[in-house]
Amino acid sequence: MHDQAIDISNREPETKHLCEDICEAFQEGIAAWDGRVEGLLRNNERDLEAAKKLRASFEEGFQTLANTYMKFYKQAGAHFAIGDPETKRELASALLQLNSKVIEILQQTPDDALAGVPWVPGSFDERYTIIRYDHLRQHSDYVRTKCVHVLHELFSKISDWAIPVHTLPPLANPTSMPTPPTAEPEPESFFERMRAPFHRQRYEYNRLPTQYSFRLVKVHIARPSVECEMETFSLINPPPFKALSYCWGKGGQHSDIWCNDGLFKVSSNLKKGLQRLHKYGAWSRVEWFWIDQICINQNDIEERMHQVRLMRAIYQRAQNTVIWLGSDDTSARGAISIIGDLYRLMLETQEKETAARVEGRSLDNIQVKIPPEEDERWTSLSWFLDLPWFERCWIIQEVVVSPGDPVLLCGGFQLLWSRFQEAMAALIRYHPRFRAERLKLMKGILDLSSKSEVWELSSLLQSTRPFQATDPRDKVFALLGLAGESRAPDKWPKALLPDYSRMTQDVYMAVTLYCIDKTTSLTILSQAGHVSGTEEATVDGGHRSWVPQWFKTQRGCELSAYTITRSESGWKTLVEKYNNASDSHPVSRNPHTPPHILRLEGVQVANVDSCFTVITPEAVPFSSSAMTLIDSPHPKLLKTTAELFTVCRSHLIHLSNENFLRTFFLVTTAGLTPEQNDARHEPLIHFCAFLGKAFPKTPEAEREGGSMYSLRRAFRSNLSISTLTPSLTPPTSTDSLLAPPLERRKSWSENLLVTPGSEVEGIHVDPSRYTSALAPMLHRRLFVTSTGHLGLGPAGMMSGDVVVVLFGGRVLYVLRRVDDVCWRFLGECYVDGFMYGEAMQPRDGAGGSGEGRVEHEWFDLV
């Protein structure tokens, strides 16, 4: 049969002819049924139903094949009619099966044929032919399904390989099967012919008629090609519509769809999203959608600017936001399932807590049972939270301003945002160690998703730093719909206008200057500076060192803790809680400089004398059994911190043990506890327990005299239990303690005061309380100043740099001199002894004549 199919294919060299023959065969089947079968069934109704289904199969086969062929030919033209050898072989094989197994049997049926199987086998002689209509219908259905599948595959090849849809001339709607091309085939191969540069009309945008006009799109057909309709409406009185939130993806706009009978290029992820929206729109009974990639002319910069300013209003006018997360890779079912369990867990816990409060019972006894760690659905949830959509900076606005509950679509599954939100709250509360970094991102989304609140732009820029954007300028523009400064679309400050004709660095520079002047604070500079000494930003030309590079992920956490307060305008804003290096002096900026220079007034504090190693979280081989006792995600951080303790002690021998312990503790934690509270009054017992594990007593240490001189002897001489527990004021002793002779050195653990698990004055000793506060150390380096102070600064700093106070800044900053006038901004730093305005006080020895007065100067940052 296979050889016969090939022969038939050779005799009928084109797909068009084969499809015609198959359609004619279906019609012949209908004629044979009407001429013979119907007469046989007049007196035999036992198989009447099966025979009628056979005729219906013939009719459906003819109509389906003809319609499918004409539809694809209309879009792909002559190349589809020609086909390829594989297509022709499969169609020819289907035609042979239809003819030999179905049509021939019906056409050759004698008048005395019987339907079905004889009641008594062998009771009929050879004159009778038995017809099994169910079997014939199965063959007919198979041929129809096979042919349509082959045509789909052919059209898919043309669409994916040869951009045929936009390379062919427009065609009139055919009223019958199309005529094959009359020209002789070209000598090139099939796919080379498909790449031939024919003309096809693309979709052309018309200018929006008014300032409140916008476009909506409707999906008419989703498969095999996507066909849409786009129409312009007024935002004042639009039809019911939904707004789509999705991720453009990294592949560019290379997928073809049809829009108003013209070719339109979209990203592959959006094309899949449109196919899903077609089904969702039918279910939700809403036809129109707003989709930025289609509804905004991306090549018209002026229109993009205007539509971005309307975006908040568009999402507010929509019924709700529909979130397309992407196609399912078999993990969505498990993720949706465990999200549902976490949602129900949160509801049950809230009910129990409410009942306990009413009855006056303690909330501590409420039992919470989350799915066990071996549950495979945790892996699915991890995949779900890693989907690119959760990293987009636009999603904040798209979720926050949605009037109705947003809907998450992932493959064929859907989930209400409110349920997902409660599930994430439960995950953060009851299983915080599950993908801790990703949960931090989720928490950022949840914290900002309050519909009734307006944020200050500088705080939004800080809070959304982990989020990404395809266009780096959108790291700013995506937040303007939420910022108080751009609340009214017609009254935006000039510096914040979403102008896509400006280079990224110009946008960032204007926004930085605007935020400094608007807030009279330098908090935004904490987002700037080099991550490493060799790393330079290269977007749209050279960047200015004082301008934050928001398009890059900030690897190190900031050195300050923040609290949410209200600005003078009533907007929510983040304010540093503890540090106050400039003693509340407001920003002093000289605006009469070139745009790329930021001239600020401040005070030099000290020069950088020595810098130590940069700490990065990359895992390294490490086998110290002592360190494995400490629960931390970064073993290298713990090991290096312990080593730095020894190195720093040798550079700061002028400090007493008490002062050095307190200083090292505060600098390595940036003065913050794990709860982001002030660590100045934190007990040192947890830190000492960490040191006890980092420098255990071992036989090797005893033989070598120990890696450190004994601090236990110092504890006995000038430390008491009270200094290891919270005190009202930090220790200020400056007693010197020189290292004892080598022969008198002891190992650290020999006479250690505190041990993990014990209690000191009712405080449970826990070294992980210190190690969990070491995040500020990552991607930074410890350093010692020329004045003998210990500090923590940016990775790119080096000896010879200068530590300064800049008015309006709550932390200290590290600068590097470029020439006699200009400075390069390296980043923020923490120096114990200068974080609370000490550098702004008169120097020692200042008398009534003004000696020791703090000298202010101007710094030109480039």
PDB file of C-alpha atoms in Angstrom, residues 660-781:
ATOM      1  CA  PHE A 660      36.770  46.135  69.577  1.00  0.00           C
ATOM      2  CA  LEU A 661      34.124  43.453  70.091  1.00  0.00           C
ATOM      3  CA  ARG A 662      31.379  46.076  70.034  1.00  0.00           C
ATOM      4  CA  THR A 663      32.865  47.835  66.991  1.00  0.00           C
ATOM      5  CA  PHE A 664      33.356  44.666  64.925  1.00  0.00           C
ATOM      6  CA  PHE A 665      29.861  43.487  65.821  1.00  0.00           C
ATOM      7  CA  LEU A 666      28.233  46.788  64.775  1.00  0.00           C
ATOM      8  CA  VAL A 667      30.225  47.247  61.568  1.00  0.00           C
ATOM      9  CA  THR A 668      29.687  43.714  60.244  1.00  0.00           C
ATOM     10  CA  THR A 669      25.927  44.016  60.821  1.00  0.00           C
ATOM     11  CA  ALA A 670      25.743  47.694  59.767  1.00  0.00           C
ATOM     12  CA  GLY A 671      24.308  48.375  63.212  1.00  0.00           C
ATOM     13  CA  LEU A 672      21.168  46.312  62.591  1.00  0.00           C
ATOM     14  CA  THR A 673      19.611  43.224  64.159  1.00  0.00           C
ATOM     15  CA  PRO A 674      18.011  40.449  62.071  1.00  0.00           C
ATOM     16  CA  GLU A 675      14.678  42.251  62.627  1.00  0.00           C
ATOM     17  CA  GLN A 676      16.195  45.470  61.209  1.00  0.00           C
ATOM     18  CA  ASN A 677      16.230  47.149  64.619  1.00  0.00           C
ATOM     19  CA  ASP A 678      19.004  49.168  66.245  1.00  0.00           C
ATOM     20  CA  ALA A 679      21.844  46.808  67.230  1.00  0.00           C
ATOM     21  CA  ARG A 680      23.688  49.250  69.487  1.00  0.00           C
ATOM     22  CA  HIS A 681      21.963  47.808  72.540  1.00  0.00           C
ATOM     23  CA  GLU A 682      21.999  44.195  71.303  1.00  0.00           C
ATOM     24  CA  PRO A 683      23.746  41.786  73.720  1.00  0.00           C
ATOM     25  CA  LEU A 684      27.167  40.536  72.603  1.00  0.00           C
ATOM     26  CA  ILE A 685      26.605  37.015  73.914  1.00  0.00           C
ATOM     27  CA  HIS A 686      25.342  35.770  70.515  1.00  0.00           C
ATOM     28  CA  PHE A 687      28.370  37.249  68.749  1.00  0.00           C
ATOM     29  CA  CYS A 688      30.733  35.692  71.290  1.00  0.00           C
ATOM     30  CA  ALA A 689      29.060  32.329  70.803  1.00  0.00           C
ATOM     31  CA  PHE A 690      29.726  32.657  67.070  1.00  0.00           C
ATOM     32  CA  LEU A 691      33.397  33.334  67.798  1.00  0.00           C
ATOM     33  CA  GLY A 692      33.474  30.305  70.061  1.00  0.00           C
ATOM     34  CA  LYS A 693      32.374  28.123  67.146  1.00  0.00           C
ATOM     35  CA  ALA A 694      34.620  29.896  64.671  1.00  0.00           C
ATOM     36  CA  PHE A 695      37.725  29.383  66.848  1.00  0.00           C
ATOM     37  CA  PRO A 696      37.161  26.107  68.721  1.00  0.00           C
ATOM     38  CA  LYS A 697      39.654  24.525  71.079  1.00  0.00           C
ATOM     39  CA  THR A 698      41.585  21.839  69.203  1.00  0.00           C
ATOM     40  CA  PRO A 699      44.834  19.925  69.904  1.00  0.00           C
ATOM     41  CA  GLU A 700      46.386  21.558  66.841  1.00  0.00           C
ATOM     42  CA  ALA A 701      45.528  24.999  68.146  1.00  0.00           C
ATOM     43  CA  GLU A 702      47.059  24.126  71.498  1.00  0.00           C
ATOM     44  CA  ARG A 703      50.319  22.956  69.889  1.00  0.00           C
ATOM     45  CA  GLU A 704      50.522  26.085  67.701  1.00  0.00           C
ATOM     46  CA  GLY A 705      49.694  28.404  70.529  1.00  0.00           C
ATOM     47  CA  GLY A 706      46.247  29.240  69.193  1.00  0.00           C
ATOM     48  CA  SER A 707      45.178  31.305  66.199  1.00  0.00           C
ATOM     49  CA  MET A 708      44.322  34.223  68.482  1.00  0.00           C
ATOM     50  CA  TYR A 709      45.471  35.494  71.847  1.00  0.00           C
ATOM     51  CA  SER A 710      43.086  34.693  74.639  1.00  0.00           C
ATOM     52  CA  LEU A 711      40.149  37.039  74.997  1.00  0.00           C
ATOM     53  CA  ARG A 712      38.937  35.197  78.071  1.00  0.00           C
ATOM     54  CA  ARG A 713      41.737  36.838  80.060  1.00  0.00           C
ATOM     55  CA  ALA A 714      40.482  40.171  78.788  1.00  0.00           C
ATOM     56  CA  PHE A 715      36.933  39.255  79.776  1.00  0.00           C
ATOM     57  CA  ARG A 716      38.120  38.719  83.331  1.00  0.00           C
ATOM     58  CA  SER A 717      40.029  42.019  83.386  1.00  0.00           C
ATOM     59  CA  ASN A 718      37.743  44.556  81.781  1.00  0.00           C
ATOM     60  CA  LEU A 719      34.484  42.886  80.694  1.00  0.00           C
ATOM     61  CA  SER A 720      31.594  41.874  82.879  1.00  0.00           C
ATOM     62  CA  ILE A 721      28.420  39.951  82.247  1.00  0.00           C
ATOM     63  CA  SER A 722      26.588  43.269  82.046  1.00  0.00           C
ATOM     64  CA  THR A 723      28.578  44.292  78.977  1.00  0.00           C
ATOM     65  CA  LEU A 724      27.461  41.163  77.168  1.00  0.00           C
ATOM     66  CA  THR A 725      23.818  42.029  77.712  1.00  0.00           C
ATOM     67  CA  PRO A 726      21.875  45.149  76.620  1.00  0.00           C
ATOM     68  CA  SER A 727      22.948  48.381  78.278  1.00  0.00           C
ATOM     69  CA  LEU A 728      21.548  51.865  78.115  1.00  0.00           C
ATOM     70  CA  THR A 729      24.662  53.262  76.450  1.00  0.00           C
ATOM     71  CA  PRO A 730      27.282  51.535  74.300  1.00  0.00           C
ATOM     72  CA  PRO A 731      30.663  50.949  75.965  1.00  0.00           C
ATOM     73  CA  THR A 732      33.094  53.821  75.497  1.00  0.00           C
ATOM     74  CA  SER A 733      36.239  52.544  77.212  1.00  0.00           C
ATOM     75  CA  THR A 734      39.470  53.261  75.340  1.00  0.00           C
ATOM     76  CA  ASP A 735      41.798  51.134  77.469  1.00  0.00           C
ATOM     77  CA  SER A 736      44.566  49.651  75.354  1.00  0.00           C
ATOM     78  CA  LEU A 737      45.356  45.962  75.456  1.00  0.00           C
ATOM     79  CA  LEU A 738      48.480  44.731  73.702  1.00  0.00           C
ATOM     80  CA  ALA A 739      48.773  41.164  72.565  1.00  0.00           C
ATOM     81  CA  PRO A 740      50.404  38.941  75.186  1.00  0.00           C
ATOM     82  CA  PRO A 741      53.601  37.076  74.401  1.00  0.00           C
ATOM     83  CA  LEU A 742      53.264  34.076  72.142  1.00  0.00           C
ATOM     84  CA  GLU A 743      53.963  31.558  74.898  1.00  0.00           C
ATOM     85  CA  ARG A 744      51.051  32.949  76.943  1.00  0.00           C
ATOM     86  CA  ARG A 745      48.464  32.839  74.101  1.00  0.00           C
ATOM     87  CA  LYS A 746      45.533  30.489  74.556  1.00  0.00           C
ATOM     88  CA  SER A 747      42.934  29.110  72.166  1.00  0.00           C
ATOM     89  CA  TRP A 748      39.711  31.050  71.912  1.00  0.00           C
ATOM     90  CA  SER A 749      37.514  28.363  73.416  1.00  0.00           C
ATOM     91  CA  GLU A 750      39.710  27.600  76.389  1.00  0.00           C
ATOM     92  CA  ASN A 751      38.082  30.044  78.789  1.00  0.00           C
ATOM     93  CA  LEU A 752      35.072  31.193  76.722  1.00  0.00           C
ATOM     94  CA  LEU A 753      32.419  32.834  78.828  1.00  0.00           C
ATOM     95  CA  VAL A 754      29.346  31.817  76.827  1.00  0.00           C
ATOM     96  CA  THR A 755      28.396  28.622  75.021  1.00  0.00           C
ATOM     97  CA  PRO A 756      25.587  28.064  72.511  1.00  0.00           C
ATOM     98  CA  GLY A 757      22.385  26.812  74.082  1.00  0.00           C
ATOM     99  CA  SER A 758      23.172  28.185  77.527  1.00  0.00           C
ATOM    100  CA  GLU A 759      21.459  31.142  79.151  1.00  0.00           C
ATOM    101  CA  VAL A 760      22.964  34.402  80.406  1.00  0.00           C
ATOM    102  CA  GLU A 761      20.696  36.485  82.620  1.00  0.00           C
ATOM    103  CA  GLY A 762      17.666  34.789  81.076  1.00  0.00           C
ATOM    104  CA  ILE A 763      18.834  35.249  77.466  1.00  0.00           C
ATOM    105  CA  HIS A 764      19.151  32.116  75.374  1.00  0.00           C
ATOM    106  CA  VAL A 765      22.546  32.100  73.657  1.00  0.00           C
ATOM    107  CA  ASP A 766      22.086  31.699  69.886  1.00  0.00           C
ATOM    108  CA  PRO A 767      25.021  32.364  67.473  1.00  0.00           C
ATOM    109  CA  SER A 768      22.683  32.295  64.483  1.00  0.00           C
ATOM    110  CA  ARG A 769      21.201  35.550  65.723  1.00  0.00           C
ATOM    111  CA  TYR A 770      24.489  37.198  64.761  1.00  0.00           C
ATOM    112  CA  THR A 771      25.099  35.237  61.557  1.00  0.00           C
ATOM    113  CA  SER A 772      21.599  35.967  60.252  1.00  0.00           C
ATOM    114  CA  ALA A 773      22.369  39.704  60.489  1.00  0.00           C
ATOM    115  CA  LEU A 774      25.497  39.534  58.295  1.00  0.00           C
ATOM    116  CA  ALA A 775      23.764  40.281  54.964  1.00  0.00           C
ATOM    117  CA  PRO A 776      25.344  43.782  54.715  1.00  0.00           C
ATOM    118  CA  MET A 777      28.773  42.107  54.444  1.00  0.00           C
ATOM    119  CA  LEU A 778      27.975  40.506  51.079  1.00  0.00           C
ATOM    120  CA  HIS A 779      29.564  42.291  48.090  1.00  0.00           C
ATOM    121  CA  ARG A 780      31.296  44.750  50.416  1.00  0.00           C
ATOM    122  CA  ARG A 781      34.669  45.011  52.148  1.00  0.00           C
TER     123      ARG A 781
END
